[in-house]
Coordinates of C-alpha atoms in Angstrom, one line a residue:
M252 CA 112.3 98.5 172.0
G253 CA 115.3 99.6 174.1
K254 CA 118.9 98.6 173.9
N255 CA 121.0 95.8 174.9
L256 CA 122.6 95.8 178.5
I257 CA 126.3 96.1 178.6
Q258 CA 126.6 92.4 179.4
Q259 CA 124.5 91.4 176.6
A260 CA 126.6 93.5 174.1
R261 CA 129.8 92.0 175.4
G262 CA 128.5 88.3 174.9
K263 CA 127.7 89.1 171.4
G264 CA 131.5 89.3 170.7
S265 CA 131.9 92.5 168.6
P266 CA 135.4 93.7 167.9
T267 CA 135.0 96.4 170.7
Y268 CA 134.9 94.0 173.5
R269 CA 137.2 91.2 172.0
A270 CA 140.9 91.2 173.2
P271 CA 143.6 91.3 170.4
S272 CA 145.1 88.0 171.4
F273 CA 146.8 87.7 167.9
R274 CA 149.0 90.7 168.7
Y275 CA 150.3 89.2 172.2
K276 CA 154.1 88.5 172.3
G277 CA 153.5 85.5 174.4
A278 CA 152.9 84.3 178.1
I279 CA 154.9 85.5 180.9
K280 CA 156.4 82.5 182.8
L281 CA 159.2 82.0 185.3
K282 CA 162.1 79.7 184.4
K283 CA 161.4 76.0 185.4
I284 CA 162.4 75.1 188.9
E285 CA 166.1 73.8 189.0
D286 CA 168.4 72.7 191.8
K287 CA 171.3 74.9 190.5
D288 CA 171.5 78.7 189.7
I289 CA 171.5 79.5 185.9
A290 CA 172.5 82.7 184.3
G291 CA 170.5 84.4 181.8
K292 CA 170.9 87.6 179.5
I293 CA 168.0 90.1 178.7
M294 CA 167.9 90.3 174.9
D295 CA 165.2 92.7 174.5
I296 CA 162.5 94.7 176.3
T297 CA 159.4 95.1 174.5
T298 CA 155.6 96.0 175.1
C299 CA 152.4 94.0 174.6
P300 CA 149.0 95.0 174.3
G301 CA 148.0 92.2 176.8
H302 CA 150.1 93.5 179.6
S303 CA 150.4 96.6 181.5
A304 CA 154.1 96.2 182.3
P305 CA 156.9 96.0 179.9
L306 CA 158.2 92.5 179.0
A307 CA 161.9 91.3 178.9
Y308 CA 163.0 88.7 176.5
V309 CA 165.7 86.5 178.5
E310 CA 167.9 83.8 177.2
Y311 CA 169.4 81.3 179.6
E312 CA 172.8 79.5 179.5
D313 CA 171.1 76.0 179.1
G314 CA 169.3 77.4 175.7
E315 CA 166.0 78.2 177.2
S316 CA 164.5 81.3 176.6
C317 CA 161.3 83.0 178.2
L318 CA 159.4 86.3 178.6
I319 CA 159.4 87.9 182.2
T320 CA 157.8 91.0 183.6
A321 CA 160.7 93.6 183.4
P322 CA 161.8 94.9 186.6
E323 CA 162.7 98.4 187.2
N324 CA 166.3 99.6 186.6
I325 CA 167.1 96.7 184.0
R326 CA 168.8 97.0 180.7
V327 CA 169.3 95.0 177.6
G328 CA 172.5 93.1 178.0
E329 CA 172.3 92.8 181.7
S330 CA 172.8 89.4 183.1
I331 CA 170.4 88.0 185.7
S332 CA 170.0 84.5 187.3
A333 CA 167.4 82.0 188.3
G334 CA 167.7 79.5 191.1
P335 CA 167.4 78.8 194.9
N336 CA 170.9 80.7 195.7
S337 CA 170.5 83.5 193.5
D338 CA 171.6 87.0 194.6
I339 CA 168.9 89.5 195.8
K340 CA 169.1 91.8 193.0
S341 CA 166.6 93.2 190.6
G342 CA 165.6 90.8 187.9
N343 CA 166.7 87.6 189.7
T344 CA 164.4 84.8 190.5
T345 CA 164.9 83.0 193.8
T346 CA 162.6 81.1 196.4
L347 CA 160.9 83.3 199.0
D348 CA 162.8 81.3 201.9
N349 CA 166.1 83.1 200.7
I350 CA 164.7 86.5 200.5
P351 CA 165.3 88.7 203.7
E352 CA 162.2 90.3 205.5
G353 CA 161.4 93.7 204.3
T354 CA 162.6 93.2 200.5
L355 CA 160.3 94.4 197.8
I356 CA 159.3 91.6 195.4
F357 CA 157.1 91.2 192.2
N358 CA 155.4 88.2 190.2
I359 CA 154.9 85.8 193.2
E360 CA 153.9 82.3 192.6
S361 CA 150.7 80.9 194.2
Q362 CA 151.9 77.3 194.4
P363 CA 155.7 76.4 193.4
G364 CA 156.1 76.1 190.0
D365 CA 153.1 77.7 188.7
G366 CA 154.9 80.5 187.0
G367 CA 153.6 83.6 189.0
K368 CA 150.1 84.7 189.8
F369 CA 150.5 87.9 192.3
C370 CA 151.8 91.4 191.8
R371 CA 152.3 91.2 187.9
A372 CA 150.8 94.7 187.2
S373 CA 153.0 97.5 186.2
G374 CA 154.5 99.2 189.1
T375 CA 153.2 96.9 191.7
F376 CA 155.3 95.2 194.4
A377 CA 154.7 93.1 197.7
R378 CA 157.0 93.2 200.8
V379 CA 158.1 90.1 202.7
V380 CA 156.8 90.5 206.2
S381 CA 157.7 87.4 208.2
K382 CA 158.7 83.9 208.0
V383 CA 157.8 80.9 210.0
K384 CA 158.8 77.3 209.2
D385 CA 157.4 76.4 205.9
I386 CA 155.5 79.7 205.7
V387 CA 156.2 83.2 204.3
T388 CA 154.0 86.1 205.0
V389 CA 153.8 88.8 202.3
Q390 CA 152.2 92.1 202.3
L391 CA 150.2 92.6 198.9
P392 CA 149.7 96.1 197.3
S393 CA 146.2 96.1 198.9
K394 CA 147.8 96.0 202.2
K395 CA 146.5 92.5 202.8
Q396 CA 148.9 89.9 204.1
K397 CA 148.9 86.7 202.4
S398 CA 150.9 83.3 203.2
F399 CA 152.9 81.5 200.7
N400 CA 154.9 78.2 200.8
K401 CA 158.4 79.0 201.3
N402 CA 159.4 77.3 198.0
C403 CA 157.2 79.8 195.9
R404 CA 159.5 82.2 193.7

């Protein structure tokens, strides 16, 4: 008779091949795009079985709260900011246009406002290589260079 191929076993949907999505803390997203800077405070750092990196629960001044990938050297109670003119500091969210060349970054948006698609795994980072008009070139962890819109965060 033989046995099922691995792709056939996965398609059946047994508990071995199912993601425990009921245990996930939530979706990782960046704060919605705004014209002004908004400060936030890190309330908790937690782990989630669906993510390799630790997550930080952030509450912003305007009452909005969200889960973000926790950057290195961040602590509970520390304040961060999100906006176009935020300082270049660990945990802050700003547009690629405001980040100087050579800076290490993570959780990069593919299109402005999509919440972040690149460099989201634990311990990964990219480097801003160059800026030309409306395009920012970033070197990804694979050493491949990719161009992004300057308004991506």
